[in-house]
């Protein structure tokens, strides 16, 4: 497995820019362009384009999934969860290009995404239940479990990074080995299988993100009902 972090694509202002960063910029550019062209006529009376219809269907599907998983207002979590899902999914779709280096096959990228989730846990927890309500979850069912509950947030998000990195790397390695053994038969099926596996990994990462960041939300709802 190639280490894209160590492969310098070009130099910018004296700093080497590796292929992981370049690939990340490419995915970001693709998503920005898709959002621009899909939404440029959204406030007009023109008939929605196919791209706009497709993007609206994707957003609607993500909203429904977030609502079901969090049992809360989906728009609250959608910017984080939706962005991560689209980033991972787009990166895997672009992997059909032979020169493209998948950024999520780099541990630095998956670790950064997991760090975002780690920071989002207290943000949404405090937003949903206040400081006391958020801190209370670390003392349940007993204050003796406080160290373990705090450690759980770190280990859970770390596991997300390692899981995504490991799954992407294993898929690339297995695909490369099989295509070396049977180069004229397996390329297309392995490409399709890789795309499907990548979408599954994007979905799993998004679901885990929803679970972690919305963990305090039910407490807030119960308190309101009691009042």
PDB file of N, CA and C in Angstrom, residues 77-174:
ATOM      1  N   UNK A  77     -27.813  18.395  12.840  1.00  0.00           N
ATOM      2  CA  UNK A  77     -26.636  17.546  12.652  1.00  0.00           C
ATOM      3  C   UNK A  77     -26.235  17.391  11.187  1.00  0.00           C
ATOM      4  N   UNK A  78     -27.117  17.757  10.282  1.00  0.00           N
ATOM      5  CA  UNK A  78     -26.887  17.487   8.862  1.00  0.00           C
ATOM      6  C   UNK A  78     -25.610  18.127   8.302  1.00  0.00           C
ATOM      7  N   UNK A  79     -25.256  19.367   8.671  1.00  0.00           N
ATOM      8  CA  UNK A  79     -24.026  19.936   8.101  1.00  0.00           C
ATOM      9  C   UNK A  79     -22.791  19.080   8.367  1.00  0.00           C
ATOM     10  N   UNK A  80     -22.670  18.538   9.574  1.00  0.00           N
ATOM     11  CA  UNK A  80     -21.513  17.700   9.901  1.00  0.00           C
ATOM     12  C   UNK A  80     -21.644  16.318   9.284  1.00  0.00           C
ATOM     13  N   UNK A  81     -22.748  15.658   9.549  1.00  0.00           N
ATOM     14  CA  UNK A  81     -22.927  14.277   9.101  1.00  0.00           C
ATOM     15  C   UNK A  81     -22.988  14.198   7.577  1.00  0.00           C
ATOM     16  N   UNK A  82     -23.752  15.107   6.972  1.00  0.00           N
ATOM     17  CA  UNK A  82     -23.883  15.095   5.521  1.00  0.00           C
ATOM     18  C   UNK A  82     -22.577  15.389   4.807  1.00  0.00           C
ATOM     19  N   UNK A  83     -21.812  16.331   5.336  1.00  0.00           N
ATOM     20  CA  UNK A  83     -20.531  16.672   4.716  1.00  0.00           C
ATOM     21  C   UNK A  83     -19.569  15.501   4.769  1.00  0.00           C
ATOM     22  N   UNK A  84     -19.505  14.835   5.902  1.00  0.00           N
ATOM     23  CA  UNK A  84     -18.596  13.695   6.025  1.00  0.00           C
ATOM     24  C   UNK A  84     -19.019  12.556   5.104  1.00  0.00           C
ATOM     25  N   UNK A  85     -20.321  12.292   5.035  1.00  0.00           N
ATOM     26  CA  UNK A  85     -20.790  11.226   4.144  1.00  0.00           C
ATOM     27  C   UNK A  85     -20.469  11.541   2.691  1.00  0.00           C
ATOM     28  N   UNK A  86     -20.774  12.758   2.264  1.00  0.00           N
ATOM     29  CA  UNK A  86     -20.529  13.135   0.875  1.00  0.00           C
ATOM     30  C   UNK A  86     -19.048  13.143   0.553  1.00  0.00           C
ATOM     31  N   UNK A  87     -18.221  13.556   1.508  1.00  0.00           N
ATOM     32  CA  UNK A  87     -16.779  13.583   1.270  1.00  0.00           C
ATOM     33  C   UNK A  87     -16.246  12.171   1.045  1.00  0.00           C
ATOM     34  N   UNK A  88     -16.599  11.248   1.928  1.00  0.00           N
ATOM     35  CA  UNK A  88     -16.110   9.870   1.797  1.00  0.00           C
ATOM     36  C   UNK A  88     -16.663   9.218   0.539  1.00  0.00           C
ATOM     37  N   UNK A  89     -17.964   9.411   0.283  1.00  0.00           N
ATOM     38  CA  UNK A  89     -18.583   8.800  -0.893  1.00  0.00           C
ATOM     39  C   UNK A  89     -17.989   9.349  -2.189  1.00  0.00           C
ATOM     40  N   UNK A  90     -17.806  10.670  -2.262  1.00  0.00           N
ATOM     41  CA  UNK A  90     -17.240  11.277  -3.472  1.00  0.00           C
ATOM     42  C   UNK A  90     -15.808  10.827  -3.693  1.00  0.00           C
ATOM     43  N   UNK A  91     -15.035  10.742  -2.616  1.00  0.00           N
ATOM     44  CA  UNK A  91     -13.644  10.290  -2.729  1.00  0.00           C
ATOM     45  C   UNK A  91     -13.574   8.882  -3.304  1.00  0.00           C
ATOM     46  N   UNK A  92     -14.496   8.024  -2.886  1.00  0.00           N
ATOM     47  CA  UNK A  92     -14.499   6.653  -3.395  1.00  0.00           C
ATOM     48  C   UNK A  92     -14.979   6.582  -4.834  1.00  0.00           C
ATOM     49  N   UNK A  93     -15.952   7.419  -5.200  1.00  0.00           N
ATOM     50  CA  UNK A  93     -16.420   7.433  -6.589  1.00  0.00           C
ATOM     51  C   UNK A  93     -15.305   7.913  -7.520  1.00  0.00           C
ATOM     52  N   UNK A  94     -14.533   8.907  -7.073  1.00  0.00           N
ATOM     53  CA  UNK A  94     -13.435   9.417  -7.892  1.00  0.00           C
ATOM     54  C   UNK A  94     -12.287   8.420  -8.023  1.00  0.00           C
ATOM     55  N   UNK A  95     -12.311   7.366  -7.203  1.00  0.00           N
ATOM     56  CA  UNK A  95     -11.235   6.370  -7.268  1.00  0.00           C
ATOM     57  C   UNK A  95     -11.241   5.599  -8.578  1.00  0.00           C
ATOM     58  N   UNK A  96     -12.318   5.732  -9.380  1.00  0.00           N
ATOM     59  CA  UNK A  96     -12.332   5.073 -10.691  1.00  0.00           C
ATOM     60  C   UNK A  96     -11.323   5.722 -11.634  1.00  0.00           C
ATOM     61  N   UNK A  97     -10.900   6.941 -11.310  1.00  0.00           N
ATOM     62  CA  UNK A  97      -9.855   7.589 -12.098  1.00  0.00           C
ATOM     63  C   UNK A  97      -8.513   6.963 -11.737  1.00  0.00           C
ATOM     64  N   UNK A  98      -7.757   6.478 -12.692  1.00  0.00           N
ATOM     65  CA  UNK A  98      -6.524   5.735 -12.384  1.00  0.00           C
ATOM     66  C   UNK A  98      -5.470   6.556 -11.667  1.00  0.00           C
ATOM     67  N   UNK A  99      -5.451   7.875 -11.852  1.00  0.00           N
ATOM     68  CA  UNK A  99      -4.426   8.709 -11.234  1.00  0.00           C
ATOM     69  C   UNK A  99      -4.846   9.263  -9.876  1.00  0.00           C
ATOM     70  N   UNK A 100      -6.100   9.041  -9.485  1.00  0.00           N
ATOM     71  CA  UNK A 100      -6.604   9.641  -8.252  1.00  0.00           C
ATOM     72  C   UNK A 100      -6.154   8.837  -7.028  1.00  0.00           C
ATOM     73  N   UNK A 101      -5.674   9.542  -6.026  1.00  0.00           N
ATOM     74  CA  UNK A 101      -5.246   8.930  -4.771  1.00  0.00           C
ATOM     75  C   UNK A 101      -6.345   9.155  -3.725  1.00  0.00           C
ATOM     76  N   UNK A 102      -6.928   8.091  -3.223  1.00  0.00           N
ATOM     77  CA  UNK A 102      -8.059   8.215  -2.301  1.00  0.00           C
ATOM     78  C   UNK A 102      -7.582   8.819  -0.978  1.00  0.00           C
ATOM     79  N   UNK A 103      -8.086   9.991  -0.590  1.00  0.00           N
ATOM     80  CA  UNK A 103      -7.612  10.618   0.655  1.00  0.00           C
ATOM     81  C   UNK A 103      -8.001   9.856   1.905  1.00  0.00           C
ATOM     82  N   UNK A 104      -9.144   9.148   1.874  1.00  0.00           N
ATOM     83  CA  UNK A 104      -9.570   8.425   3.066  1.00  0.00           C
ATOM     84  C   UNK A 104      -8.798   7.126   3.271  1.00  0.00           C
ATOM     85  N   UNK A 105      -7.873   6.809   2.373  1.00  0.00           N
ATOM     86  CA  UNK A 105      -6.977   5.678   2.604  1.00  0.00           C
ATOM     87  C   UNK A 105      -5.737   6.119   3.351  1.00  0.00           C
ATOM     88  N   UNK A 106      -5.727   7.380   3.783  1.00  0.00           N
ATOM     89  CA  UNK A 106      -4.639   7.921   4.600  1.00  0.00           C
ATOM     90  C   UNK A 106      -5.124   8.053   6.036  1.00  0.00           C
ATOM     91  N   UNK A 107      -4.335   7.584   6.987  1.00  0.00           N
ATOM     92  CA  UNK A 107      -4.714   7.643   8.392  1.00  0.00           C
ATOM     93  C   UNK A 107      -4.826   9.083   8.875  1.00  0.00           C
ATOM     94  N   UNK A 108      -4.045   9.989   8.293  1.00  0.00           N
ATOM     95  CA  UNK A 108      -4.119  11.389   8.705  1.00  0.00           C
ATOM     96  C   UNK A 108      -5.484  11.990   8.375  1.00  0.00           C
ATOM     97  N   UNK A 109      -6.073  11.594   7.233  1.00  0.00           N
ATOM     98  CA  UNK A 109      -7.392  12.097   6.856  1.00  0.00           C
ATOM     99  C   UNK A 109      -8.481  11.519   7.741  1.00  0.00           C
ATOM    100  N   UNK A 110      -8.469  10.220   7.953  1.00  0.00           N
ATOM    101  CA  UNK A 110      -9.497   9.602   8.793  1.00  0.00           C
ATOM    102  C   UNK A 110      -9.379  10.073  10.238  1.00  0.00           C
ATOM    103  N   UNK A 111      -8.141  10.293  10.699  1.00  0.00           N
ATOM    104  CA  UNK A 111      -7.957  10.797  12.067  1.00  0.00           C
ATOM    105  C   UNK A 111      -8.511  12.213  12.200  1.00  0.00           C
ATOM    106  N   UNK A 112      -8.311  13.044  11.171  1.00  0.00           N
ATOM    107  CA  UNK A 112      -8.850  14.406  11.200  1.00  0.00           C
ATOM    108  C   UNK A 112     -10.372  14.398  11.225  1.00  0.00           C
ATOM    109  N   UNK A 113     -10.987  13.491  10.464  1.00  0.00           N
ATOM    110  CA  UNK A 113     -12.440  13.392  10.452  1.00  0.00           C
ATOM    111  C   UNK A 113     -12.966  12.902  11.794  1.00  0.00           C
ATOM    112  N   UNK A 114     -12.257  11.946  12.393  1.00  0.00           N
ATOM    113  CA  UNK A 114     -12.659  11.464  13.714  1.00  0.00           C
ATOM    114  C   UNK A 114     -12.482  12.548  14.772  1.00  0.00           C
ATOM    115  N   UNK A 115     -11.446  13.383  14.624  1.00  0.00           N
ATOM    116  CA  UNK A 115     -11.224  14.491  15.565  1.00  0.00           C
ATOM    117  C   UNK A 115     -12.377  15.486  15.490  1.00  0.00           C
ATOM    118  N   UNK A 116     -12.899  15.707  14.293  1.00  0.00           N
ATOM    119  CA  UNK A 116     -14.064  16.577  14.143  1.00  0.00           C
ATOM    120  C   UNK A 116     -15.254  16.028  14.921  1.00  0.00           C
ATOM    121  N   UNK A 117     -15.440  14.721  14.871  1.00  0.00           N
ATOM    122  CA  UNK A 117     -16.532  14.097  15.620  1.00  0.00           C
ATOM    123  C   UNK A 117     -16.295  14.250  17.116  1.00  0.00           C
ATOM    124  N   UNK A 118     -15.041  14.068  17.548  1.00  0.00           N
ATOM    125  CA  UNK A 118     -14.710  14.200  18.972  1.00  0.00           C
ATOM    126  C   UNK A 118     -15.025  15.606  19.481  1.00  0.00           C
ATOM    127  N   UNK A 119     -14.744  16.623  18.679  1.00  0.00           N
ATOM    128  CA  UNK A 119     -15.042  18.001  19.066  1.00  0.00           C
ATOM    129  C   UNK A 119     -16.542  18.285  19.005  1.00  0.00           C
ATOM    130  N   UNK A 120     -17.235  17.575  18.123  1.00  0.00           N
ATOM    131  CA  UNK A 120     -18.672  17.806  17.964  1.00  0.00           C
ATOM    132  C   UNK A 120     -19.482  17.205  19.110  1.00  0.00           C
ATOM    133  N   UNK A 121     -18.952  16.186  19.770  1.00  0.00           N
ATOM    134  CA  UNK A 121     -19.685  15.534  20.858  1.00  0.00           C
ATOM    135  C   UNK A 121     -20.010  16.518  21.980  1.00  0.00           C
ATOM    136  N   UNK A 122     -19.026  17.231  22.566  1.00  0.00           N
ATOM    137  CA  UNK A 122     -19.388  18.214  23.602  1.00  0.00           C
ATOM    138  C   UNK A 122     -20.159  19.403  23.055  1.00  0.00           C
ATOM    139  N   UNK A 123     -19.884  19.783  21.801  1.00  0.00           N
ATOM    140  CA  UNK A 123     -20.592  20.929  21.218  1.00  0.00           C
ATOM    141  C   UNK A 123     -22.094  20.679  21.165  1.00  0.00           C
ATOM    142  N   UNK A 124     -22.479  19.548  20.574  1.00  0.00           N
ATOM    143  CA  UNK A 124     -23.898  19.231  20.466  1.00  0.00           C
ATOM    144  C   UNK A 124     -24.482  18.828  21.819  1.00  0.00           C
ATOM    145  N   UNK A 125     -23.670  18.184  22.662  1.00  0.00           N
ATOM    146  CA  UNK A 125     -24.165  17.792  23.978  1.00  0.00           C
ATOM    147  C   UNK A 125     -24.553  18.988  24.817  1.00  0.00           C
ATOM    148  N   UNK A 126     -23.689  20.009  24.835  1.00  0.00           N
ATOM    149  CA  UNK A 126     -23.984  21.230  25.588  1.00  0.00           C
ATOM    150  C   UNK A 126     -25.120  22.003  24.940  1.00  0.00           C
ATOM    151  N   UNK A 127     -25.149  22.003  23.617  1.00  0.00           N
ATOM    152  CA  UNK A 127     -26.220  22.700  22.900  1.00  0.00           C
ATOM    153  C   UNK A 127     -27.577  22.070  23.182  1.00  0.00           C
ATOM    154  N   UNK A 128     -27.609  20.760  23.324  1.00  0.00           N
ATOM    155  CA  UNK A 128     -28.874  20.060  23.535  1.00  0.00           C
ATOM    156  C   UNK A 128     -29.343  20.083  24.982  1.00  0.00           C
ATOM    157  N   UNK A 129     -28.421  19.909  25.923  1.00  0.00           N
ATOM    158  CA  UNK A 129     -28.824  19.716  27.319  1.00  0.00           C
ATOM    159  C   UNK A 129     -28.173  20.691  28.287  1.00  0.00           C
ATOM    160  N   UNK A 130     -27.362  21.618  27.791  1.00  0.00           N
ATOM    161  CA  UNK A 130     -26.678  22.520  28.698  1.00  0.00           C
ATOM    162  C   UNK A 130     -25.441  21.866  29.285  1.00  0.00           C
ATOM    163  N   UNK A 131     -24.646  22.647  29.992  1.00  0.00           N
ATOM    164  CA  UNK A 131     -23.395  22.132  30.552  1.00  0.00           C
ATOM    165  C   UNK A 131     -23.666  21.027  31.571  1.00  0.00           C
ATOM    166  N   UNK A 132     -24.624  21.266  32.483  1.00  0.00           N
ATOM    167  CA  UNK A 132     -24.913  20.262  33.518  1.00  0.00           C
ATOM    168  C   UNK A 132     -25.460  18.984  32.906  1.00  0.00           C
ATOM    169  N   UNK A 133     -26.367  19.133  31.963  1.00  0.00           N
ATOM    170  CA  UNK A 133     -26.941  17.949  31.334  1.00  0.00           C
ATOM    171  C   UNK A 133     -25.907  17.140  30.570  1.00  0.00           C
ATOM    172  N   UNK A 134     -24.968  17.853  29.927  1.00  0.00           N
ATOM    173  CA  UNK A 134     -23.935  17.146  29.174  1.00  0.00           C
ATOM    174  C   UNK A 134     -22.976  16.422  30.116  1.00  0.00           C
ATOM    175  N   UNK A 135     -22.525  17.101  31.169  1.00  0.00           N
ATOM    176  CA  UNK A 135     -21.581  16.487  32.101  1.00  0.00           C
ATOM    177  C   UNK A 135     -22.221  15.339  32.876  1.00  0.00           C
ATOM    178  N   UNK A 136     -23.547  15.379  32.999  1.00  0.00           N
ATOM    179  CA  UNK A 136     -24.236  14.339  33.751  1.00  0.00           C
ATOM    180  C   UNK A 136     -24.079  12.975  33.106  1.00  0.00           C
ATOM    181  N   UNK A 137     -23.936  12.952  31.787  1.00  0.00           N
ATOM    182  CA  UNK A 137     -23.841  11.654  31.100  1.00  0.00           C
ATOM    183  C   UNK A 137     -22.573  10.903  31.483  1.00  0.00           C
ATOM    184  N   UNK A 138     -21.549  11.631  31.921  1.00  0.00           N
ATOM    185  CA  UNK A 138     -20.299  10.983  32.319  1.00  0.00           C
ATOM    186  C   UNK A 138     -20.359  10.389  33.717  1.00  0.00           C
ATOM    187  N   UNK A 139     -21.374  10.743  34.470  1.00  0.00           N
ATOM    188  CA  UNK A 139     -21.503  10.232  35.841  1.00  0.00           C
ATOM    189  C   UNK A 139     -22.612   9.195  35.956  1.00  0.00           C
ATOM    190  N   UNK A 140     -23.157   8.763  34.845  1.00  0.00           N
ATOM    191  CA  UNK A 140     -24.225   7.767  34.867  1.00  0.00           C
ATOM    192  C   UNK A 140     -23.685   6.406  34.452  1.00  0.00           C
ATOM    193  N   UNK A 141     -24.075   5.324  35.077  1.00  0.00           N
ATOM    194  CA  UNK A 141     -25.050   5.247  36.177  1.00  0.00           C
ATOM    195  C   UNK A 141     -24.454   5.579  37.546  1.00  0.00           C
ATOM    196  N   UNK A 142     -23.123   5.697  37.627  1.00  0.00           N
ATOM    197  CA  UNK A 142     -22.473   6.050  38.884  1.00  0.00           C
ATOM    198  C   UNK A 142     -21.260   6.906  38.584  1.00  0.00           C
ATOM    199  N   UNK A 143     -20.913   7.788  39.510  1.00  0.00           N
ATOM    200  CA  UNK A 143     -19.777   8.684  39.305  1.00  0.00           C
ATOM    201  C   UNK A 143     -18.463   7.928  39.247  1.00  0.00           C
ATOM    202  N   UNK A 144     -18.465   6.692  39.729  1.00  0.00           N
ATOM    203  CA  UNK A 144     -17.256   5.875  39.689  1.00  0.00           C
ATOM    204  C   UNK A 144     -16.827   5.555  38.259  1.00  0.00           C
ATOM    205  N   UNK A 145     -17.771   5.654  37.336  1.00  0.00           N
ATOM    206  CA  UNK A 145     -17.469   5.358  35.938  1.00  0.00           C
ATOM    207  C   UNK A 145     -17.046   6.593  35.155  1.00  0.00           C
ATOM    208  N   UNK A 146     -16.840   7.721  35.841  1.00  0.00           N
ATOM    209  CA  UNK A 146     -16.457   8.963  35.164  1.00  0.00           C
ATOM    210  C   UNK A 146     -15.217   8.796  34.289  1.00  0.00           C
ATOM    211  N   UNK A 147     -14.110   8.228  34.799  1.00  0.00           N
ATOM    212  CA  UNK A 147     -12.928   8.076  33.922  1.00  0.00           C
ATOM    213  C   UNK A 147     -13.200   7.204  32.698  1.00  0.00           C
ATOM    214  N   UNK A 148     -13.964   6.122  32.898  1.00  0.00           N
ATOM    215  CA  UNK A 148     -14.252   5.217  31.789  1.00  0.00           C
ATOM    216  C   UNK A 148     -15.148   5.881  30.751  1.00  0.00           C
ATOM    217  N   UNK A 149     -16.116   6.668  31.201  1.00  0.00           N
ATOM    218  CA  UNK A 149     -17.017   7.339  30.266  1.00  0.00           C
ATOM    219  C   UNK A 149     -16.296   8.400  29.450  1.00  0.00           C
ATOM    220  N   UNK A 150     -15.377   9.120  30.090  1.00  0.00           N
ATOM    221  CA  UNK A 150     -14.582  10.122  29.368  1.00  0.00           C
ATOM    222  C   UNK A 150     -13.674   9.440  28.355  1.00  0.00           C
ATOM    223  N   UNK A 151     -13.022   8.353  28.805  1.00  0.00           N
ATOM    224  CA  UNK A 151     -12.137   7.615  27.906  1.00  0.00           C
ATOM    225  C   UNK A 151     -12.901   7.009  26.743  1.00  0.00           C
ATOM    226  N   UNK A 152     -14.167   6.673  26.963  1.00  0.00           N
ATOM    227  CA  UNK A 152     -14.984   6.051  25.920  1.00  0.00           C
ATOM    228  C   UNK A 152     -15.134   6.953  24.710  1.00  0.00           C
ATOM    229  N   UNK A 153     -15.300   8.265  24.928  1.00  0.00           N
ATOM    230  CA  UNK A 153     -15.433   9.192  23.800  1.00  0.00           C
ATOM    231  C   UNK A 153     -14.175   9.193  22.939  1.00  0.00           C
ATOM    232  N   UNK A 154     -13.008   9.172  23.576  1.00  0.00           N
ATOM    233  CA  UNK A 154     -11.746   9.195  22.830  1.00  0.00           C
ATOM    234  C   UNK A 154     -11.531   7.885  22.075  1.00  0.00           C
ATOM    235  N   UNK A 155     -11.755   6.769  22.761  1.00  0.00           N
ATOM    236  CA  UNK A 155     -11.509   5.475  22.117  1.00  0.00           C
ATOM    237  C   UNK A 155     -12.511   5.196  20.997  1.00  0.00           C
ATOM    238  N   UNK A 156     -13.753   5.647  21.172  1.00  0.00           N
ATOM    239  CA  UNK A 156     -14.775   5.408  20.151  1.00  0.00           C
ATOM    240  C   UNK A 156     -14.454   6.150  18.862  1.00  0.00           C
ATOM    241  N   UNK A 157     -14.067   7.429  18.995  1.00  0.00           N
ATOM    242  CA  UNK A 157     -13.738   8.204  17.802  1.00  0.00           C
ATOM    243  C   UNK A 157     -12.436   7.722  17.171  1.00  0.00           C
ATOM    244  N   UNK A 158     -11.486   7.285  18.009  1.00  0.00           N
ATOM    245  CA  UNK A 158     -10.243   6.720  17.467  1.00  0.00           C
ATOM    246  C   UNK A 158     -10.543   5.450  16.682  1.00  0.00           C
ATOM    247  N   UNK A 159     -11.469   4.652  17.188  1.00  0.00           N
ATOM    248  CA  UNK A 159     -11.846   3.425  16.479  1.00  0.00           C
ATOM    249  C   UNK A 159     -12.480   3.736  15.137  1.00  0.00           C
ATOM    250  N   UNK A 160     -13.237   4.845  15.061  1.00  0.00           N
ATOM    251  CA  UNK A 160     -13.832   5.253  13.784  1.00  0.00           C
ATOM    252  C   UNK A 160     -12.747   5.522  12.747  1.00  0.00           C
ATOM    253  N   UNK A 161     -11.707   6.239  13.166  1.00  0.00           N
ATOM    254  CA  UNK A 161     -10.617   6.573  12.239  1.00  0.00           C
ATOM    255  C   UNK A 161      -9.891   5.323  11.766  1.00  0.00           C
ATOM    256  N   UNK A 162      -9.577   4.438  12.700  1.00  0.00           N
ATOM    257  CA  UNK A 162      -8.828   3.227  12.352  1.00  0.00           C
ATOM    258  C   UNK A 162      -9.684   2.291  11.508  1.00  0.00           C
ATOM    259  N   UNK A 163     -10.981   2.204  11.820  1.00  0.00           N
ATOM    260  CA  UNK A 163     -11.880   1.325  11.063  1.00  0.00           C
ATOM    261  C   UNK A 163     -11.973   1.777   9.603  1.00  0.00           C
ATOM    262  N   UNK A 164     -12.204   3.073   9.398  1.00  0.00           N
ATOM    263  CA  UNK A 164     -12.322   3.581   8.027  1.00  0.00           C
ATOM    264  C   UNK A 164     -11.009   3.414   7.282  1.00  0.00           C
ATOM    265  N   UNK A 165      -9.900   3.751   7.931  1.00  0.00           N
ATOM    266  CA  UNK A 165      -8.580   3.613   7.307  1.00  0.00           C
ATOM    267  C   UNK A 165      -8.283   2.160   6.965  1.00  0.00           C
ATOM    268  N   UNK A 166      -8.542   1.263   7.915  1.00  0.00           N
ATOM    269  CA  UNK A 166      -8.264  -0.155   7.684  1.00  0.00           C
ATOM    270  C   UNK A 166      -9.108  -0.755   6.575  1.00  0.00           C
ATOM    271  N   UNK A 167     -10.393  -0.403   6.554  1.00  0.00           N
ATOM    272  CA  UNK A 167     -11.271  -0.951   5.521  1.00  0.00           C
ATOM    273  C   UNK A 167     -10.890  -0.466   4.127  1.00  0.00           C
ATOM    274  N   UNK A 168     -10.539   0.824   4.020  1.00  0.00           N
ATOM    275  CA  UNK A 168     -10.158   1.365   2.720  1.00  0.00           C
ATOM    276  C   UNK A 168      -8.842   0.759   2.250  1.00  0.00           C
ATOM    277  N   UNK A 169      -7.888   0.641   3.153  1.00  0.00           N
ATOM    278  CA  UNK A 169      -6.586   0.068   2.781  1.00  0.00           C
ATOM    279  C   UNK A 169      -6.718  -1.391   2.383  1.00  0.00           C
ATOM    280  N   UNK A 170      -7.489  -2.150   3.161  1.00  0.00           N
ATOM    281  CA  UNK A 170      -7.638  -3.574   2.848  1.00  0.00           C
ATOM    282  C   UNK A 170      -8.316  -3.769   1.494  1.00  0.00           C
ATOM    283  N   UNK A 171      -9.294  -2.923   1.195  1.00  0.00           N
ATOM    284  CA  UNK A 171      -9.968  -3.032  -0.100  1.00  0.00           C
ATOM    285  C   UNK A 171      -9.030  -2.769  -1.257  1.00  0.00           C
ATOM    286  N   UNK A 172      -8.196  -1.740  -1.119  1.00  0.00           N
ATOM    287  CA  UNK A 172      -7.243  -1.404  -2.174  1.00  0.00           C
ATOM    288  C   UNK A 172      -6.207  -2.511  -2.348  1.00  0.00           C
ATOM    289  N   UNK A 173      -5.713  -3.039  -1.236  1.00  0.00           N
ATOM    290  CA  UNK A 173      -4.681  -4.077  -1.293  1.00  0.00           C
ATOM    291  C   UNK A 173      -5.226  -5.357  -1.918  1.00  0.00           C
ATOM    292  N   UNK A 174      -6.388  -5.792  -1.457  1.00  0.00           N
ATOM    293  CA  UNK A 174      -6.985  -7.019  -1.998  1.00  0.00           C
ATOM    294  C   UNK A 174      -7.288  -6.867  -3.482  1.00  0.00           C
TER     295      UNK A 174
END
